[in-house]
């Protein structure tokens, strides 16, 4: 190729790259403006009436409150819990309101074969799940070296691997119909490490990684055409009984969150298609700012707040 043609090709390629860079800058500016606009004018909450919502860990706490509130919004609610008696109580409460249909299934979500088997029953008896809320979790509070091997494995089986089995069971039908929403409960302990919760923190960090990567994989695989939404929730300490010995220096300023308030904010985040949401909402901004500060500054702030959990023997 003659020298002048090579120069022209290089110039043309350089112009294309420059155009792409300018387009990227415009897109970034647009989405920043859109985000600022949405901060002041929140998106309208979409209807969940007629959706089939499956929630794990519905026997008590956040899971139970989620089931009650989704039912009140007209969704068909599928309740999964290992404790069949408590799960039936949740469903019976929903049925008393006559708000919507509700069904109880006993399932150990850490058991892949059981998850796939019960999921097949749900599909045959009720239909395809369109909103999946992976809520079930456990939170033993010990110093790291006091955790037993079995306890650590159980934390990851329930808090992490169960999410994989649930996705394997229900994501394919969502992809087939190009309709669905996955909600996963991580924790503020999935954004920042907390003493006496080392395995728990690691499991909740893993949930964040799972949700970010599966969402991005689906987006790129469909070239942005996927309509399946993903929402990751990071609750502050919720008064469900899992947190046995919370440690809070200023309890009036940062009180424990009630299960009802947590459920309301989770559903609002799902209905407005938030990708990430902390409960309360201000924690997400605080954690982002904290990552930008020097380590010593963050440690000083943590020492001042004295917020965490004490070990349980």
mmCIF file of N, CA and C in Angstrom, residues 210-305:
data_model
loop_
_atom_site.group_PDB
_atom_site.id
_atom_site.type_symbol
_atom_site.label_atom_id
_atom_site.label_comp_id
_atom_site.label_asym_id
_atom_site.label_seq_id
_atom_site.Cartn_x
_atom_site.Cartn_y
_atom_site.Cartn_z
ATOM 1 N N UNK A 210 -21.601 -11.882 42.302
ATOM 2 C CA UNK A 210 -22.489 -12.699 41.484
ATOM 3 C C UNK A 210 -23.484 -11.836 40.723
ATOM 4 N N UNK A 211 -24.133 -10.927 41.420
ATOM 5 C CA UNK A 211 -25.176 -10.112 40.789
ATOM 6 C C UNK A 211 -24.600 -9.158 39.733
ATOM 7 N N UNK A 212 -23.450 -8.554 40.030
ATOM 8 C CA UNK A 212 -22.846 -7.645 39.059
ATOM 9 C C UNK A 212 -22.441 -8.394 37.789
ATOM 10 N N UNK A 213 -21.847 -9.573 37.954
ATOM 11 C CA UNK A 213 -21.326 -10.301 36.799
ATOM 12 C C UNK A 213 -22.425 -10.948 35.974
ATOM 13 N N UNK A 214 -23.451 -11.527 36.618
ATOM 14 C CA UNK A 214 -24.519 -12.166 35.845
ATOM 15 C C UNK A 214 -25.330 -11.116 35.097
ATOM 16 N N UNK A 215 -25.517 -9.958 35.700
ATOM 17 C CA UNK A 215 -26.221 -8.873 35.026
ATOM 18 C C UNK A 215 -25.454 -8.398 33.800
ATOM 19 N N UNK A 216 -24.136 -8.219 33.954
ATOM 20 C CA UNK A 216 -23.314 -7.748 32.841
ATOM 21 C C UNK A 216 -23.195 -8.814 31.755
ATOM 22 N N UNK A 217 -23.102 -10.079 32.155
ATOM 23 C CA UNK A 217 -23.023 -11.165 31.174
ATOM 24 C C UNK A 217 -24.272 -11.214 30.305
ATOM 25 N N UNK A 218 -25.434 -11.077 30.942
ATOM 26 C CA UNK A 218 -26.684 -11.118 30.195
ATOM 27 C C UNK A 218 -26.825 -9.895 29.293
ATOM 28 N N UNK A 219 -26.374 -8.743 29.777
ATOM 29 C CA UNK A 219 -26.454 -7.520 28.965
ATOM 30 C C UNK A 219 -25.606 -7.639 27.709
ATOM 31 N N UNK A 220 -24.375 -8.107 27.871
ATOM 32 C CA UNK A 220 -23.479 -8.206 26.712
ATOM 33 C C UNK A 220 -23.889 -9.344 25.779
ATOM 34 N N UNK A 221 -24.387 -10.450 26.340
ATOM 35 C CA UNK A 221 -24.786 -11.594 25.508
ATOM 36 C C UNK A 221 -25.963 -11.241 24.603
ATOM 37 N N UNK A 222 -26.829 -10.336 25.066
ATOM 38 C CA UNK A 222 -28.015 -9.946 24.284
ATOM 39 C C UNK A 222 -27.826 -8.602 23.583
ATOM 40 N N UNK A 223 -26.598 -8.064 23.667
ATOM 41 C CA UNK A 223 -26.304 -6.748 23.070
ATOM 42 C C UNK A 223 -27.261 -5.664 23.589
ATOM 43 N N UNK A 224 -27.524 -5.750 24.887
ATOM 44 C CA UNK A 224 -28.338 -4.733 25.532
ATOM 45 C C UNK A 224 -29.838 -4.911 25.356
ATOM 46 N N UNK A 225 -30.271 -6.038 24.798
ATOM 47 C CA UNK A 225 -31.699 -6.240 24.527
ATOM 48 C C UNK A 225 -32.427 -6.973 25.655
ATOM 49 N N UNK A 226 -31.691 -7.437 26.655
ATOM 50 C CA UNK A 226 -32.340 -8.159 27.755
ATOM 51 C C UNK A 226 -33.188 -7.208 28.591
ATOM 52 N N UNK A 227 -34.403 -7.639 28.907
ATOM 53 C CA UNK A 227 -35.297 -6.844 29.752
ATOM 54 C C UNK A 227 -35.351 -7.389 31.175
ATOM 55 N N UNK A 228 -34.483 -8.353 31.478
ATOM 56 C CA UNK A 228 -34.432 -8.917 32.830
ATOM 57 C C UNK A 228 -33.639 -7.966 33.722
ATOM 58 N N UNK A 229 -34.214 -7.633 34.874
ATOM 59 C CA UNK A 229 -33.599 -6.673 35.786
ATOM 60 C C UNK A 229 -32.943 -7.391 36.970
ATOM 61 N N UNK A 230 -31.938 -6.744 37.522
ATOM 62 C CA UNK A 230 -31.217 -7.276 38.689
ATOM 63 C C UNK A 230 -31.112 -6.183 39.740
ATOM 64 N N UNK A 231 -31.447 -6.525 40.976
ATOM 65 C CA UNK A 231 -31.368 -5.575 42.086
ATOM 66 C C UNK A 231 -30.666 -6.225 43.264
ATOM 67 N N UNK A 232 -29.607 -5.589 43.742
ATOM 68 C CA UNK A 232 -28.885 -6.078 44.913
ATOM 69 C C UNK A 232 -29.153 -5.141 46.087
ATOM 70 N N UNK A 233 -29.549 -5.727 47.211
ATOM 71 C CA UNK A 233 -29.927 -4.948 48.395
ATOM 72 C C UNK A 233 -28.866 -5.134 49.479
ATOM 73 N N UNK A 234 -28.486 -4.016 50.101
ATOM 74 C CA UNK A 234 -27.492 -4.043 51.182
ATOM 75 C C UNK A 234 -28.117 -3.466 52.456
ATOM 76 N N UNK A 235 -28.789 -4.290 53.244
ATOM 77 C CA UNK A 235 -29.421 -3.756 54.459
ATOM 78 C C UNK A 235 -28.404 -3.510 55.578
ATOM 79 N N UNK A 236 -28.652 -2.460 56.342
ATOM 80 C CA UNK A 236 -28.009 -2.247 57.628
ATOM 81 C C UNK A 236 -28.587 -3.299 58.583
ATOM 82 N N UNK A 237 -28.163 -3.353 59.811
ATOM 83 C CA UNK A 237 -28.655 -4.359 60.751
ATOM 84 C C UNK A 237 -30.178 -4.276 60.890
ATOM 85 N N UNK A 238 -30.836 -5.393 60.607
ATOM 86 C CA UNK A 238 -32.294 -5.469 60.657
ATOM 87 C C UNK A 238 -32.693 -6.262 61.899
ATOM 88 N N UNK A 239 -33.718 -5.798 62.564
ATOM 89 C CA UNK A 239 -34.159 -6.400 63.830
ATOM 90 C C UNK A 239 -34.973 -7.671 63.577
ATOM 91 N N UNK A 240 -34.268 -8.725 63.116
ATOM 92 C CA UNK A 240 -34.927 -9.999 62.830
ATOM 93 C C UNK A 240 -34.538 -11.093 63.820
ATOM 94 N N UNK A 241 -33.582 -10.804 64.690
ATOM 95 C CA UNK A 241 -33.101 -11.813 65.615
ATOM 96 C C UNK A 241 -31.807 -12.467 65.173
ATOM 97 N N UNK A 242 -31.418 -12.278 63.905
ATOM 98 C CA UNK A 242 -30.157 -12.855 63.432
ATOM 99 C C UNK A 242 -28.971 -12.170 64.097
ATOM 100 N N UNK A 243 -29.088 -10.864 64.281
ATOM 101 C CA UNK A 243 -28.010 -10.101 64.906
ATOM 102 C C UNK A 243 -28.219 -10.143 66.421
ATOM 103 N N UNK A 244 -27.521 -11.067 67.090
ATOM 104 C CA UNK A 244 -27.769 -11.335 68.509
ATOM 105 C C UNK A 244 -27.281 -10.212 69.424
ATOM 106 N N UNK A 245 -26.097 -9.659 69.128
ATOM 107 C CA UNK A 245 -25.520 -8.653 70.015
ATOM 108 C C UNK A 245 -25.010 -7.453 69.209
ATOM 109 N N UNK A 246 -25.941 -6.635 68.685
ATOM 110 C CA UNK A 246 -25.506 -5.450 67.931
ATOM 111 C C UNK A 246 -24.788 -4.456 68.829
ATOM 112 N N UNK A 247 -23.818 -3.780 68.247
ATOM 113 C CA UNK A 247 -23.046 -2.789 68.992
ATOM 114 C C UNK A 247 -23.180 -1.450 68.263
ATOM 115 N N UNK A 248 -23.903 -0.496 68.888
ATOM 116 C CA UNK A 248 -24.182 0.793 68.255
ATOM 117 C C UNK A 248 -23.951 1.897 69.271
ATOM 118 N N UNK A 249 -23.003 2.781 69.000
ATOM 119 C CA UNK A 249 -22.692 3.862 69.938
ATOM 120 C C UNK A 249 -23.815 4.898 69.973
ATOM 121 N N UNK A 250 -24.413 5.174 68.828
ATOM 122 C CA UNK A 250 -25.473 6.183 68.750
ATOM 123 C C UNK A 250 -26.758 5.531 68.230
ATOM 124 N N UNK A 251 -27.448 4.756 69.060
ATOM 125 C CA UNK A 251 -28.630 4.011 68.596
ATOM 126 C C UNK A 251 -29.768 4.890 68.109
ATOM 127 N N UNK A 252 -29.870 6.120 68.603
ATOM 128 C CA UNK A 252 -30.937 7.005 68.129
ATOM 129 C C UNK A 252 -30.652 7.517 66.720
ATOM 130 N N UNK A 253 -29.379 7.663 66.398
ATOM 131 C CA UNK A 253 -28.995 8.158 65.074
ATOM 132 C C UNK A 253 -29.022 7.044 64.031
ATOM 133 N N UNK A 254 -28.580 5.850 64.434
ATOM 134 C CA UNK A 254 -28.558 4.715 63.498
ATOM 135 C C UNK A 254 -29.216 3.497 64.161
ATOM 136 N N UNK A 255 -30.522 3.535 64.339
ATOM 137 C CA UNK A 255 -31.216 2.422 64.986
ATOM 138 C C UNK A 255 -31.302 1.198 64.075
ATOM 139 N N UNK A 256 -31.591 0.049 64.677
ATOM 140 C CA UNK A 256 -31.849 -1.142 63.875
ATOM 141 C C UNK A 256 -33.050 -0.882 62.962
ATOM 142 N N UNK A 257 -32.996 -1.456 61.774
ATOM 143 C CA UNK A 257 -34.092 -1.309 60.813
ATOM 144 C C UNK A 257 -35.141 -2.382 61.101
ATOM 145 N N UNK A 258 -36.409 -2.007 61.081
ATOM 146 C CA UNK A 258 -37.471 -2.989 61.288
ATOM 147 C C UNK A 258 -37.637 -3.830 60.027
ATOM 148 N N UNK A 259 -38.049 -5.106 60.151
ATOM 149 C CA UNK A 259 -38.265 -5.945 58.966
ATOM 150 C C UNK A 259 -39.273 -5.329 57.999
ATOM 151 N N UNK A 260 -40.315 -4.678 58.547
ATOM 152 C CA UNK A 260 -41.318 -4.064 57.688
ATOM 153 C C UNK A 260 -40.749 -2.936 56.846
ATOM 154 N N UNK A 261 -39.927 -2.078 57.472
ATOM 155 C CA UNK A 261 -39.310 -0.969 56.734
ATOM 156 C C UNK A 261 -38.339 -1.496 55.691
ATOM 157 N N UNK A 262 -37.564 -2.529 56.059
ATOM 158 C CA UNK A 262 -36.634 -3.131 55.098
ATOM 159 C C UNK A 262 -37.393 -3.675 53.897
ATOM 160 N N UNK A 263 -38.484 -4.400 54.145
ATOM 161 C CA UNK A 263 -39.272 -4.981 53.058
ATOM 162 C C UNK A 263 -39.840 -3.902 52.143
ATOM 163 N N UNK A 264 -40.344 -2.818 52.732
ATOM 164 C CA UNK A 264 -40.912 -1.731 51.938
ATOM 165 C C UNK A 264 -39.865 -1.124 51.006
ATOM 166 N N UNK A 265 -38.650 -0.905 51.524
ATOM 167 C CA UNK A 265 -37.605 -0.299 50.702
ATOM 168 C C UNK A 265 -37.099 -1.266 49.636
ATOM 169 N N UNK A 266 -37.073 -2.561 49.964
ATOM 170 C CA UNK A 266 -36.644 -3.566 48.983
ATOM 171 C C UNK A 266 -37.627 -3.614 47.821
ATOM 172 N N UNK A 267 -38.912 -3.645 48.135
ATOM 173 C CA UNK A 267 -39.930 -3.695 47.078
ATOM 174 C C UNK A 267 -39.905 -2.420 46.251
ATOM 175 N N UNK A 268 -39.716 -1.279 46.892
ATOM 176 C CA UNK A 268 -39.634 -0.019 46.152
ATOM 177 C C UNK A 268 -38.431 -0.036 45.203
ATOM 178 N N UNK A 269 -37.311 -0.565 45.668
ATOM 179 C CA UNK A 269 -36.118 -0.657 44.819
ATOM 180 C C UNK A 269 -36.367 -1.568 43.621
ATOM 181 N N UNK A 270 -37.058 -2.678 43.857
ATOM 182 C CA UNK A 270 -37.365 -3.606 42.759
ATOM 183 C C UNK A 270 -38.332 -2.951 41.767
ATOM 184 N N UNK A 271 -39.327 -2.272 42.275
ATOM 185 C CA UNK A 271 -40.358 -1.699 41.396
ATOM 186 C C UNK A 271 -39.851 -0.484 40.615
ATOM 187 N N UNK A 272 -38.752 0.111 41.063
ATOM 188 C CA UNK A 272 -38.165 1.244 40.343
ATOM 189 C C UNK A 272 -36.865 0.853 39.628
ATOM 190 N N UNK A 273 -36.593 -0.454 39.582
ATOM 191 C CA UNK A 273 -35.451 -0.999 38.828
ATOM 192 C C UNK A 273 -34.097 -0.482 39.290
ATOM 193 N N UNK A 274 -33.940 -0.271 40.595
ATOM 194 C CA UNK A 274 -32.617 0.069 41.124
ATOM 195 C C UNK A 274 -31.680 -1.140 40.983
ATOM 196 N N UNK A 275 -30.469 -0.882 40.559
ATOM 197 C CA UNK A 275 -29.487 -1.971 40.484
ATOM 198 C C UNK A 275 -28.901 -2.264 41.860
ATOM 199 N N UNK A 276 -28.681 -1.218 42.649
ATOM 200 C CA UNK A 276 -28.152 -1.388 44.000
ATOM 201 C C UNK A 276 -28.905 -0.449 44.939
ATOM 202 N N UNK A 277 -29.132 -0.937 46.144
ATOM 203 C CA UNK A 277 -29.843 -0.112 47.116
ATOM 204 C C UNK A 277 -29.420 -0.523 48.519
ATOM 205 N N UNK A 278 -29.033 0.461 49.331
ATOM 206 C CA UNK A 278 -28.780 0.183 50.738
ATOM 207 C C UNK A 278 -30.026 0.547 51.531
ATOM 208 N N UNK A 279 -30.161 -0.075 52.676
ATOM 209 C CA UNK A 279 -31.286 0.201 53.576
ATOM 210 C C UNK A 279 -30.716 0.535 54.953
ATOM 211 N N UNK A 280 -30.797 1.817 55.375
ATOM 212 C CA UNK A 280 -31.327 3.005 54.702
ATOM 213 C C UNK A 280 -30.488 3.414 53.482
ATOM 214 N N UNK A 281 -31.055 4.241 52.627
ATOM 215 C CA UNK A 281 -30.454 4.537 51.329
ATOM 216 C C UNK A 281 -29.140 5.320 51.430
ATOM 217 N N UNK A 282 -28.953 6.106 52.488
ATOM 218 C CA UNK A 282 -27.761 6.958 52.557
ATOM 219 C C UNK A 282 -26.464 6.173 52.736
ATOM 220 N N UNK A 283 -26.562 4.916 53.157
ATOM 221 C CA UNK A 283 -25.349 4.139 53.398
ATOM 222 C C UNK A 283 -24.540 3.906 52.118
ATOM 223 N N UNK A 284 -25.196 3.814 50.972
ATOM 224 C CA UNK A 284 -24.466 3.565 49.734
ATOM 225 C C UNK A 284 -23.515 4.710 49.425
ATOM 226 N N UNK A 285 -23.996 5.941 49.584
ATOM 227 C CA UNK A 285 -23.132 7.104 49.347
ATOM 228 C C UNK A 285 -21.986 7.150 50.350
ATOM 229 N N UNK A 286 -22.282 6.828 51.612
ATOM 230 C CA UNK A 286 -21.241 6.848 52.641
ATOM 231 C C UNK A 286 -20.148 5.824 52.350
ATOM 232 N N UNK A 287 -20.537 4.636 51.877
ATOM 233 C CA UNK A 287 -19.530 3.610 51.590
ATOM 234 C C UNK A 287 -18.679 3.995 50.380
ATOM 235 N N UNK A 288 -19.292 4.650 49.393
ATOM 236 C CA UNK A 288 -18.535 5.111 48.222
ATOM 237 C C UNK A 288 -17.518 6.164 48.645
ATOM 238 N N UNK A 289 -17.960 7.121 49.477
ATOM 239 C CA UNK A 289 -17.044 8.163 49.972
ATOM 240 C C UNK A 289 -15.933 7.524 50.799
ATOM 241 N N UNK A 290 -16.293 6.544 51.631
ATOM 242 C CA UNK A 290 -15.309 5.879 52.476
ATOM 243 C C UNK A 290 -14.204 5.215 51.686
ATOM 244 N N UNK A 291 -14.542 4.642 50.512
ATOM 245 C CA UNK A 291 -13.539 3.987 49.669
ATOM 246 C C UNK A 291 -12.537 4.977 49.099
ATOM 247 N N UNK A 292 -12.914 6.255 49.066
ATOM 248 C CA UNK A 292 -12.036 7.276 48.499
ATOM 249 C C UNK A 292 -11.092 7.874 49.538
ATOM 250 N N UNK A 293 -11.367 7.627 50.814
ATOM 251 C CA UNK A 293 -10.554 8.199 51.881
ATOM 252 C C UNK A 293 -9.363 7.316 52.215
ATOM 253 N N UNK A 294 -8.329 7.869 52.836
ATOM 254 C CA UNK A 294 -7.202 7.045 53.297
ATOM 255 C C UNK A 294 -7.679 6.013 54.320
ATOM 256 N N UNK A 295 -7.025 4.873 54.354
ATOM 257 C CA UNK A 295 -7.416 3.796 55.269
ATOM 258 C C UNK A 295 -7.479 4.269 56.717
ATOM 259 N N UNK A 296 -6.496 5.063 57.109
ATOM 260 C CA UNK A 296 -6.449 5.528 58.501
ATOM 261 C C UNK A 296 -7.643 6.412 58.837
ATOM 262 N N UNK A 297 -8.095 7.197 57.863
ATOM 263 C CA UNK A 297 -9.249 8.058 58.083
ATOM 264 C C UNK A 297 -10.512 7.220 58.267
ATOM 265 N N UNK A 298 -10.657 6.191 57.446
ATOM 266 C CA UNK A 298 -11.822 5.304 57.560
ATOM 267 C C UNK A 298 -11.806 4.581 58.901
ATOM 268 N N UNK A 299 -10.627 4.100 59.301
ATOM 269 C CA UNK A 299 -10.516 3.387 60.577
ATOM 270 C C UNK A 299 -10.844 4.310 61.750
ATOM 271 N N UNK A 300 -10.442 5.569 61.655
ATOM 272 C CA UNK A 300 -10.763 6.529 62.716
ATOM 273 C C UNK A 300 -12.271 6.744 62.811
ATOM 274 N N UNK A 301 -12.931 6.836 61.648
ATOM 275 C CA UNK A 301 -14.390 7.007 61.633
ATOM 276 C C UNK A 301 -15.085 5.778 62.215
ATOM 277 N N UNK A 302 -14.583 4.593 61.884
ATOM 278 C CA UNK A 302 -15.175 3.362 62.416
ATOM 279 C C UNK A 302 -14.996 3.279 63.929
ATOM 280 N N UNK A 303 -13.811 3.674 64.397
ATOM 281 C CA UNK A 303 -13.576 3.662 65.853
ATOM 282 C C UNK A 303 -14.493 4.630 66.574
ATOM 283 N N UNK A 304 -14.763 5.768 65.931
ATOM 284 C CA UNK A 304 -15.645 6.774 66.538
ATOM 285 C C UNK A 304 -17.087 6.252 66.612
ATOM 286 N N UNK A 305 -17.551 5.616 65.508
ATOM 287 C CA UNK A 305 -18.949 5.171 65.438
ATOM 288 C C UNK A 305 -19.210 3.965 66.321
#
